[in-house]
Coordinates of C-alpha atoms (C1' of nucleotides) in Angstrom, one line a residue:
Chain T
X1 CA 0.0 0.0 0.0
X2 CA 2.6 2.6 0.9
X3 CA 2.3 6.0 1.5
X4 CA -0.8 7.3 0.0
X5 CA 0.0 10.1 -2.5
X6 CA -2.5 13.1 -1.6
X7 CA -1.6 16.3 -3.3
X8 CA -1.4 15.6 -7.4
X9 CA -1.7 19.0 -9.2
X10 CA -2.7 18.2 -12.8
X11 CA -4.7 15.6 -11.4
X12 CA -6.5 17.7 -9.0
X13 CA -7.1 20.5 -11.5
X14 CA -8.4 17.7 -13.9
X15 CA -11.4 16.7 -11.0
X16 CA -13.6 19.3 -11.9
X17 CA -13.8 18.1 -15.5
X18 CA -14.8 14.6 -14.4
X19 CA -17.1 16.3 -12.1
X20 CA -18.8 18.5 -14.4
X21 CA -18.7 15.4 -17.2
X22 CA -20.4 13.3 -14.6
X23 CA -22.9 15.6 -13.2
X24 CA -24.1 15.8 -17.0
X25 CA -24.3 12.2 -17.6
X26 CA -26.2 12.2 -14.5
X27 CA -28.5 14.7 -15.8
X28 CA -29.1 12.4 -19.2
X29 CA -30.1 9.7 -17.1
X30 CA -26.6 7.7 -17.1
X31 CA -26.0 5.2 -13.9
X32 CA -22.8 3.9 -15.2
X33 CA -20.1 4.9 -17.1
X34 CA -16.7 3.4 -18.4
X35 CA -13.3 5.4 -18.2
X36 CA -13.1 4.3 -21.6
X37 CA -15.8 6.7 -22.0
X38 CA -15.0 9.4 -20.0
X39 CA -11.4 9.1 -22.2
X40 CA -13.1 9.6 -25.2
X41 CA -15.8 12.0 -24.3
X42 CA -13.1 14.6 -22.9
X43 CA -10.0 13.9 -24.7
X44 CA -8.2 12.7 -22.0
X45 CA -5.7 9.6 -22.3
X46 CA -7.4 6.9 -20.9
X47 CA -4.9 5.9 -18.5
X48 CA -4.9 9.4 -17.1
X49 CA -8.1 8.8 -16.4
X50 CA -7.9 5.4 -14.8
X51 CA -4.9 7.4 -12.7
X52 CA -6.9 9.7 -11.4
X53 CA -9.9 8.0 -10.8
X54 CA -8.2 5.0 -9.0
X55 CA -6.9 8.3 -6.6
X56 CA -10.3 9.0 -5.4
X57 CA -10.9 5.4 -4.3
X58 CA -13.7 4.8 -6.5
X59 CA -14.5 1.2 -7.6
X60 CA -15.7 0.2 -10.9
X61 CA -17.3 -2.7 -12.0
X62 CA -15.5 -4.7 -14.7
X63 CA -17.1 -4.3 -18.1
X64 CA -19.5 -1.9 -16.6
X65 CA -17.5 0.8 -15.0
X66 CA -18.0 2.9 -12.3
X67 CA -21.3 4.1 -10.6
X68 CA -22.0 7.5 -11.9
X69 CA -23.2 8.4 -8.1
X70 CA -20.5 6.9 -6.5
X71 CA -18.1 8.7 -8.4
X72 CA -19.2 12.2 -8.1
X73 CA -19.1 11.5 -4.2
X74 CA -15.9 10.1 -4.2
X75 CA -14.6 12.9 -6.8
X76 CA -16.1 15.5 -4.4
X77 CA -14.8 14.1 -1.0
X78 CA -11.1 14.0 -2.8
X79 CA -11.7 17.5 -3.4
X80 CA -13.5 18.5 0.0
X81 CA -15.8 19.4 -1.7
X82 CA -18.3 17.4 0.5
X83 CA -19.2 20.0 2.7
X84 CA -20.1 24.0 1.7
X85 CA -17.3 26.4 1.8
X86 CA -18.3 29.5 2.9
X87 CA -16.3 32.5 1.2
X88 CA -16.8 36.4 1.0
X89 CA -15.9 38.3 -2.3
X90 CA -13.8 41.3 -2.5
X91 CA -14.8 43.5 -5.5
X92 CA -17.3 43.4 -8.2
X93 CA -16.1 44.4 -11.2
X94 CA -16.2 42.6 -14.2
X95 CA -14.8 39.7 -13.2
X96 CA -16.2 39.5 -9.7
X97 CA -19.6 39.5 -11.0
X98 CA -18.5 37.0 -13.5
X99 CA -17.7 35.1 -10.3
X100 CA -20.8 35.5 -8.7
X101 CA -22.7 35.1 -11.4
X102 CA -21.5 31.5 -12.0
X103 CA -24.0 29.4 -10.8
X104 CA -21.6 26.0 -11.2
X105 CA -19.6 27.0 -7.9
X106 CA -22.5 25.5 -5.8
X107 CA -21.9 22.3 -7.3
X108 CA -18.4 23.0 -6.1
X109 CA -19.1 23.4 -2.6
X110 CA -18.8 26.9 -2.7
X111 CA -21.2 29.6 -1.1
X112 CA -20.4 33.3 -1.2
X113 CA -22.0 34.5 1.6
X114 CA -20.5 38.1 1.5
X115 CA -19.6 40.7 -1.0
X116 CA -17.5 44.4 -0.4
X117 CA -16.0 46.5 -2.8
X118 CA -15.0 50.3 -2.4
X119 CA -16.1 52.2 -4.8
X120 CA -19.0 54.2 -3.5
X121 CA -21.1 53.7 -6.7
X122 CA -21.5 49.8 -5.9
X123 CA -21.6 50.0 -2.3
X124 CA -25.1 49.4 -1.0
X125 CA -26.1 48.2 -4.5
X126 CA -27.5 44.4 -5.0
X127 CA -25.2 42.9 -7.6
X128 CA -26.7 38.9 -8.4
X129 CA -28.9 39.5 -5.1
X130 CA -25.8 39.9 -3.2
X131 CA -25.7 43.3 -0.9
X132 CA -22.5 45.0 -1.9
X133 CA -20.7 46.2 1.8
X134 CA -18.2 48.8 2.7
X135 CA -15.1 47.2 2.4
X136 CA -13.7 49.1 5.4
X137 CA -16.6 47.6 7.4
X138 CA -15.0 44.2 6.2
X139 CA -13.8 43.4 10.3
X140 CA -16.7 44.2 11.8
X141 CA -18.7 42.1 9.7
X142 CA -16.9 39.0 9.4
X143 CA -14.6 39.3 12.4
X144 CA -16.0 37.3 14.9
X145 CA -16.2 34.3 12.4
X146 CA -14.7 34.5 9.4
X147 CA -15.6 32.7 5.8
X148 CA -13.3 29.2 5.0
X149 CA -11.9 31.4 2.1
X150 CA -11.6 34.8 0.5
X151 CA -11.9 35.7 -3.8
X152 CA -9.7 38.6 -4.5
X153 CA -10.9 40.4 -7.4
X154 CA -10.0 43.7 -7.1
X155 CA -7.5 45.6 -9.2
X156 CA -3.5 45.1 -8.5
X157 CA -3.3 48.3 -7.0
X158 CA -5.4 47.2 -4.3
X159 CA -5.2 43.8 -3.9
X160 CA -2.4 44.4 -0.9
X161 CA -3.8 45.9 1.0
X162 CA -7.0 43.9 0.8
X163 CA -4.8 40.5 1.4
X164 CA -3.8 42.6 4.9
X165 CA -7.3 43.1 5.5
X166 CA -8.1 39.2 5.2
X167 CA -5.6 38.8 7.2
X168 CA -6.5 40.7 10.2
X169 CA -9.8 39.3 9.9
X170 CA -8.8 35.6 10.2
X171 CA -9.1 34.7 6.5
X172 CA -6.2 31.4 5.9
X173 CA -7.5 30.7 2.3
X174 CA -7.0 33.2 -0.3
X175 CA -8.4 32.8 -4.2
X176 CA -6.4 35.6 -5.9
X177 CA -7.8 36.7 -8.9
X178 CA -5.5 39.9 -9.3
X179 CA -2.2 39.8 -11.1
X180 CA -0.1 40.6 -8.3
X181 CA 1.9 38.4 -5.6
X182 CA 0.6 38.9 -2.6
X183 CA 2.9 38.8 0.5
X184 CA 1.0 37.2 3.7
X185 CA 1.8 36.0 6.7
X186 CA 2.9 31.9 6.7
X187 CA -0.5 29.9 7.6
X188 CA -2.2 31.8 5.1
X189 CA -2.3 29.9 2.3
X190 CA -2.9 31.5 -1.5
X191 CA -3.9 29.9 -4.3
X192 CA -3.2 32.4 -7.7
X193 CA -5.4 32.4 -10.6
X194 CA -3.2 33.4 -13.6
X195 CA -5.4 34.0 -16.4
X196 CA -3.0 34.1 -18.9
X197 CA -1.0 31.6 -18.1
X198 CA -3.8 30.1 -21.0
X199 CA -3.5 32.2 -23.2
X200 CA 0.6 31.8 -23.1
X201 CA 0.2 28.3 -23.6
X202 CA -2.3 28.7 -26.8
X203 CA 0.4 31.2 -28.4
X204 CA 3.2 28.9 -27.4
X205 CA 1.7 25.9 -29.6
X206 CA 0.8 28.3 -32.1
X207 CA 4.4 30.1 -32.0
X208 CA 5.3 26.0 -32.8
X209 CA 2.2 25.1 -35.2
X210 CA 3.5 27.9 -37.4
X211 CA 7.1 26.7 -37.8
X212 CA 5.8 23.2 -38.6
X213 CA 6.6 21.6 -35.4
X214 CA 3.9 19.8 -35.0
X215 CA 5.1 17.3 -32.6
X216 CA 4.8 19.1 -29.1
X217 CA 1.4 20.2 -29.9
X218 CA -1.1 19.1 -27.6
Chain Y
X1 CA 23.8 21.2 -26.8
X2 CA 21.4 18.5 -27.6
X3 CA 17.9 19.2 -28.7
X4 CA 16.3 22.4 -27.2
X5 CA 13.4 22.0 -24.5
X6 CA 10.8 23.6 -26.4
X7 CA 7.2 23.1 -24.2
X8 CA 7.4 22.9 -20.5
X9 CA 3.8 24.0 -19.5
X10 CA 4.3 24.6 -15.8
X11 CA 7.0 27.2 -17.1
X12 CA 5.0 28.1 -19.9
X13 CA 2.1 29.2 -17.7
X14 CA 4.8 31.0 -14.9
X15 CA 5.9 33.1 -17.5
X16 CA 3.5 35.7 -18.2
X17 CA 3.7 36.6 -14.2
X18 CA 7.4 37.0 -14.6
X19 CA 6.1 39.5 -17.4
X20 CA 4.4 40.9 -14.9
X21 CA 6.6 41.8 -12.4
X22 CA 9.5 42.8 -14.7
X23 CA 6.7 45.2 -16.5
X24 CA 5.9 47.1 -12.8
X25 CA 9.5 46.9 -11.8
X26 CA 10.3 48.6 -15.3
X27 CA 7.5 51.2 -14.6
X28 CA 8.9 51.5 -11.2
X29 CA 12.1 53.2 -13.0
X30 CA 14.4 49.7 -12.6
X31 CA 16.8 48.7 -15.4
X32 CA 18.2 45.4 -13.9
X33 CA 16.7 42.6 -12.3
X34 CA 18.1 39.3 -10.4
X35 CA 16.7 36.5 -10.5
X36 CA 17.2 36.1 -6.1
X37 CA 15.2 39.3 -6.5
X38 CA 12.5 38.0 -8.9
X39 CA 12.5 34.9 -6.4
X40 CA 11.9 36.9 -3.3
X41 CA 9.0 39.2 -4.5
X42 CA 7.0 36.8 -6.5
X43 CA 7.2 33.4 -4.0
X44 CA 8.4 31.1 -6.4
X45 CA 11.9 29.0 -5.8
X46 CA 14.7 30.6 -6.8
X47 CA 15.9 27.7 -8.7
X48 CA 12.8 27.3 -10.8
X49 CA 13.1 31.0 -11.7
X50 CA 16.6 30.2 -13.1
X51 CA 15.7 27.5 -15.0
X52 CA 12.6 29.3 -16.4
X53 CA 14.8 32.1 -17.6
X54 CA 17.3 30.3 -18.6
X55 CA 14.8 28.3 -21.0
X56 CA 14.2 32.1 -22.4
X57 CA 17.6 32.3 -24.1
X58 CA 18.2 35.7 -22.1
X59 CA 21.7 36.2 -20.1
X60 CA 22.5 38.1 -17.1
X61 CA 25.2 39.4 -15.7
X62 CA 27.3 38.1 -12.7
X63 CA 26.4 40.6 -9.8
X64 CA 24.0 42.7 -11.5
X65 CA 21.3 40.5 -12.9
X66 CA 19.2 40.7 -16.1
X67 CA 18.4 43.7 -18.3
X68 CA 14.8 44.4 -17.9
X69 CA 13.9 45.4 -21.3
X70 CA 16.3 42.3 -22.3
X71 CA 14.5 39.8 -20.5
X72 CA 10.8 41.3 -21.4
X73 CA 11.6 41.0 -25.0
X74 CA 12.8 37.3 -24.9
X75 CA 10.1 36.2 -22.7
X76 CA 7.7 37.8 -25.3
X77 CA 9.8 35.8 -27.9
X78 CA 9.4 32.8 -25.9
X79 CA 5.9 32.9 -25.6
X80 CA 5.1 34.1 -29.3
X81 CA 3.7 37.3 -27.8
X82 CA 5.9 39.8 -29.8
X83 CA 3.9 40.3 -32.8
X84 CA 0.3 41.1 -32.1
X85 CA -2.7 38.3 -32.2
X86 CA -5.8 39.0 -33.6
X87 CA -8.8 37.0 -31.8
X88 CA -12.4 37.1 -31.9
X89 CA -14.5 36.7 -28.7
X90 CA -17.4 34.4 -28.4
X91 CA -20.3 35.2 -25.6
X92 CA -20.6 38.8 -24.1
X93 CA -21.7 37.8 -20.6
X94 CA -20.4 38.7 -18.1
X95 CA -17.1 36.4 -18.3
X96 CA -17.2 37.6 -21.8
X97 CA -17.6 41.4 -20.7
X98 CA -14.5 41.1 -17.9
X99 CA -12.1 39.4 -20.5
X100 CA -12.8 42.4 -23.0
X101 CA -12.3 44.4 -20.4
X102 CA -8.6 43.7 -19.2
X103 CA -6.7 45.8 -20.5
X104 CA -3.5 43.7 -19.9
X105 CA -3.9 41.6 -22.5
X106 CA -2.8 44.5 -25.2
X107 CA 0.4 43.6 -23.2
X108 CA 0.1 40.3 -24.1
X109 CA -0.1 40.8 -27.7
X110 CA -3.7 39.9 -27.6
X111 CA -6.0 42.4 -29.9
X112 CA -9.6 41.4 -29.6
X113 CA -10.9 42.7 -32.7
X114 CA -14.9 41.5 -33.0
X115 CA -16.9 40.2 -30.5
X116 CA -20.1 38.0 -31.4
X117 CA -23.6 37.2 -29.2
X118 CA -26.6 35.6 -29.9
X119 CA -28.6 37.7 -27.2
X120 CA -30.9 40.0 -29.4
X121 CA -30.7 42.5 -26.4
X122 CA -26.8 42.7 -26.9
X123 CA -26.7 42.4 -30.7
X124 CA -26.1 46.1 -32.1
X125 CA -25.0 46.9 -28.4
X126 CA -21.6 48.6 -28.0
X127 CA -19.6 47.2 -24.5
X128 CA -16.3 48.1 -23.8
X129 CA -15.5 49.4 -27.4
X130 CA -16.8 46.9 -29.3
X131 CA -19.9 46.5 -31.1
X132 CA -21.5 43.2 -30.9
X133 CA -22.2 41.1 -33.8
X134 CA -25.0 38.5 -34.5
X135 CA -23.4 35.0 -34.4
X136 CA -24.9 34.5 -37.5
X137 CA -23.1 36.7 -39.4
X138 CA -19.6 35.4 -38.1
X139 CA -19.4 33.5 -41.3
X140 CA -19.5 36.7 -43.3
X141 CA -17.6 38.9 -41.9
X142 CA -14.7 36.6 -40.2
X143 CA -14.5 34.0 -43.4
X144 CA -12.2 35.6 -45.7
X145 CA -9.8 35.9 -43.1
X146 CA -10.0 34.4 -40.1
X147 CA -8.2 36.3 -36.8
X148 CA -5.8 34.3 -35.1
X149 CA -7.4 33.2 -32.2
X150 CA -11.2 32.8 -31.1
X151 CA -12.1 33.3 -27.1
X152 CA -15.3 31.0 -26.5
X153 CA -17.6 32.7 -23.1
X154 CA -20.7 31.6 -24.2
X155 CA -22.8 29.0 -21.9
X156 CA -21.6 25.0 -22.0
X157 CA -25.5 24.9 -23.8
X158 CA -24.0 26.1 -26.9
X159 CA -20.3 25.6 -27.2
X160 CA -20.1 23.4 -29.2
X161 CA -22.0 24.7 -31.8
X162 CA -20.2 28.0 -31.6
X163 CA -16.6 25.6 -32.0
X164 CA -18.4 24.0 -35.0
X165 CA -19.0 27.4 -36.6
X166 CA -15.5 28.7 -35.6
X167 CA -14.1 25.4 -37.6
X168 CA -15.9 26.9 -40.2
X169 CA -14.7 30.5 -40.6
X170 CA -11.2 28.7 -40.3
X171 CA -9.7 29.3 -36.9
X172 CA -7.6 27.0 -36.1
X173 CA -7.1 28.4 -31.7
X174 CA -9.3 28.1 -29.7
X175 CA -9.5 29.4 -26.2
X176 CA -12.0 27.6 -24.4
X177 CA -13.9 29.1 -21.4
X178 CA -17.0 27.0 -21.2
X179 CA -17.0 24.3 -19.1
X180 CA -17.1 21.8 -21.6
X181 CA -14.7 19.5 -24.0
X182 CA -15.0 20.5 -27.5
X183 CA -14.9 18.2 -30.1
X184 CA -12.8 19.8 -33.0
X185 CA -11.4 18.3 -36.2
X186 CA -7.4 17.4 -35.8
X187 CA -5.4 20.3 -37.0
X188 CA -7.9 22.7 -34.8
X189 CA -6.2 23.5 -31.0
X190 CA -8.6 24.2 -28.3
X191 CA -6.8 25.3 -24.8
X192 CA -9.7 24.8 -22.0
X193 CA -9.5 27.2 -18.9
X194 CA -11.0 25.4 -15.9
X195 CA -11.2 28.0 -13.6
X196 CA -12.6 26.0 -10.9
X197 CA -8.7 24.1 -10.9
X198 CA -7.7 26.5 -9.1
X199 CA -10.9 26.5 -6.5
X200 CA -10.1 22.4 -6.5
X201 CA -6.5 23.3 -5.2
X202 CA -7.2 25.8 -2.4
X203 CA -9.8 23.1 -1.1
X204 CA -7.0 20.1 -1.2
X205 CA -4.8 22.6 0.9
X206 CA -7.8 23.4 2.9
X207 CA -8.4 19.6 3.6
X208 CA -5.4 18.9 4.2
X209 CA -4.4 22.2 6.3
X210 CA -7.4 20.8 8.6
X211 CA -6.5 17.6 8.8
X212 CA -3.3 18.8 10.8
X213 CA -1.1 17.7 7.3
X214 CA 1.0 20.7 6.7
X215 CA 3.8 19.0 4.6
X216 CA 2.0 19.0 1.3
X217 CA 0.8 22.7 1.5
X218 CA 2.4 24.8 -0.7
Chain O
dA1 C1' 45.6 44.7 -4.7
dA2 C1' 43.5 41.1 -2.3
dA3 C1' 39.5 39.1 -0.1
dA4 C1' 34.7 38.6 0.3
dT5 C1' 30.3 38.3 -1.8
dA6 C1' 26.5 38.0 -4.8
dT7 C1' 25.1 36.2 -8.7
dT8 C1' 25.0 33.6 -13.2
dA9 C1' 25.5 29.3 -15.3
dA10 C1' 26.3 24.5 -15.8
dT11 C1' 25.7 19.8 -14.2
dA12 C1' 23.6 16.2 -11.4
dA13 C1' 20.0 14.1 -8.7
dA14 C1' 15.5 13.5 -7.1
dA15 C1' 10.6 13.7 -7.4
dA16 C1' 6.4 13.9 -9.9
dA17 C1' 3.6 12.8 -13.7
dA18 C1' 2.5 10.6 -17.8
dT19 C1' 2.6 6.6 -20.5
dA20 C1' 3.0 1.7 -21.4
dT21 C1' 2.4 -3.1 -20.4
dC22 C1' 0.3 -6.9 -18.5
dT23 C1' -3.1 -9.6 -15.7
dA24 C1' -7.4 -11.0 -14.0
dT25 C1' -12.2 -10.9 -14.1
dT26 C1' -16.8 -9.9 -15.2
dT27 C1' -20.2 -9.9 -18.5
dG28 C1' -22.7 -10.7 -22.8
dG29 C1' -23.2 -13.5 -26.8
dG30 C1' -23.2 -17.8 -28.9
Chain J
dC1 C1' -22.2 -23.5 -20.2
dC2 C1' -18.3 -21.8 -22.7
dC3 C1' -15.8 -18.3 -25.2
dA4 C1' -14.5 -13.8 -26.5
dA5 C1' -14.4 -9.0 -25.6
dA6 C1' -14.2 -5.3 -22.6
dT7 C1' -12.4 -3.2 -18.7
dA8 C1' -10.6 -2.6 -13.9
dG9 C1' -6.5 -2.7 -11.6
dA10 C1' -1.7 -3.6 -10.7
dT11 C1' 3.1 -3.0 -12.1
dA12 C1' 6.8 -1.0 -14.7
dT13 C1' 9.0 2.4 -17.6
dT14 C1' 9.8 6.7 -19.5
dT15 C1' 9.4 11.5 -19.6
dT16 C1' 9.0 15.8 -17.4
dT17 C1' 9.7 19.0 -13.8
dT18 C1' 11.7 20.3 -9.7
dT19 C1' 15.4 20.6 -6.6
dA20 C1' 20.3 20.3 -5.3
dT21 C1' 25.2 21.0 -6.0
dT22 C1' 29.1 23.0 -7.7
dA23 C1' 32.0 26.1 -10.4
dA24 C1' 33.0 30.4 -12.4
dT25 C1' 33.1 35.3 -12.4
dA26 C1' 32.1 40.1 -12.0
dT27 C1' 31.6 43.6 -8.5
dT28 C1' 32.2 45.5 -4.0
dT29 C1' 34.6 46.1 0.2
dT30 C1' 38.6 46.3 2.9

DNA sequence: AAAATATTAATAAAAAAATATCTATTTGGG
DNA sequence: CCCAAATAGATATTTTTTTATTAATATTTT
């Protein structure tokens, strides 16, 4: 048996495909499916998806596969995903109301409970039903029990000083959104979104495509 | 020297944050940069910072680090970004609206240059600068010469018709942002953005961080 | 001018992830 | 009931990525 390996990146980053395959086969009525399915269906290489399903401890039935419910669960308690996270939202521009606007995160375990921003033209607004606060009202309102984690989505100039903010109030798990390091104390963990980083790669195989080097595409 | 290392895509996707910081530290008046530096201020291991630059083709000096503008313009060679690239988006939602809306990714050598809904309420619509187009007409005005790259923001409901249509007008990059897996014809490269990877890492930490297992965090 | 130091750069080792191979078993069809 | 096909599951190999070590060298300090 040996030590059981727990923190896989690409695999981990992969679950919410499987997840969000599965919920839809749910949806048309599946019970079963085979990861020679799930291979084919999302272009993955089918013994990355025997790897990464065997993590979760899911069983499958030969010639029949796994059990679609079963799965998700298993999927969802490798993730932690079992249980609601509660998180509070800091700034609604674009992309924070993209963020709240995306329904999916519920499936994910994911509840924002809270919203601040501090421009004075949002604040006291409803933004996707949410009540935008006063972000310098941030400690009073979630400082005696603070939110699992915190979505940064305010501009690099801000996002700082916001982090020190989270901080203070007790906030150990950071989703930054903004295009900046942010320096924190250690115990508070942050997990950077880097947008581009997808974009780089689809101009990188491009960059190759276009000088015929097809090979380390995809 | 042996055969170059072309795609590493953990490096691949650092990169544009190196970008980044040198662009601020640039604006901030700087003309050098060392890599211990670069290290320090954006969390990563010094020794991956090496090796990512060193992958770049740029050279610094002993003592006194990297040129700024030096190490800028082979990063942007590196990634392809040195010439512009055209791109059409897909979907003005509200994901759609926030990605039209950062202005980094001029940086990038991303131009977004037509933008597409099926929403009779947006069609006609200006946002952000752009007038949006009825999806129906993509054909028309896109098909005698295709931009470089297409964005895809439009619901998982009807991605794949939009990538069927995009295949059409003869794009051959696709950046996908709907949370499904495309079917495209080979030759057609699709890079899917699953924002909720990064949501599925913070949770892992946040299991493990709670389960008293500190080694694998960060 | 010599010594100390910060830094690049090259090489080597280890760890992580992807890929390949093989085995065993269940199921469906004959 | 037996056979063949499909597929889970285990093991092994290769590739990729990260981490460590060492050497060289330009700059600063004494």
């Amino acid at each position: 048996m040996g030590r059981m390996k727990v923190l896989n990146s690409p695999t981990i980053r992969r679950m919410p495909c499987y997840l969000h395959q599965l919920l839809r086969l749910r949806l048309e009525g599946h019970s079963h499916v085979s990861t020679t399915d799930l291979a084919r269906d999302m272009d993955i290489e089918l013994i990355v998806v025997r790897k990464d399903i065997a993590l979760t401890g899911a069983t499958g039935r030969r010639r029949i596969g796994y059990e679609i419910n079963e799965l998700i669960d298993k999927i969802k308690d490798y993730l932690g995903w079992s249980e609601m996270m509660s998180a509070t939202l800091l700034g609604v521009g674009s992309l924070g109301s993209a963020i709240l606007g995306y329904d999916e995160f519920n499936l994910y375990g994911l509840r924002i409970e809270s919203v601040f921003d501090s421009d004075a033209e949002k604040i006291g607004k409803v933004i996707r039903s949410h009540e935008v606060y006063d972000i310098s009202s941030i400690k009073q309102r979630l400082g005696y029990s603070p939110p699992d984690i915190a979505i940064i989505c305010v501009p690099a100039a801000n996002a700082q000083e916001v982090a020190e903010l989270l901080v203070e109030v007790g906030i150990k798990f950071i989703w930054n959104f903004s295009n900046i390091t942010l320096k924190v104390p250690a115990g508070v963990v942050v997990q950077r979104e880097v947008i581009a980083g997808g974009l780089a790669m689809l101009a990188v195989k491009r960059k190759h495509y276009k000088c015929g080097n097809f090979k380390n595409i995809e």
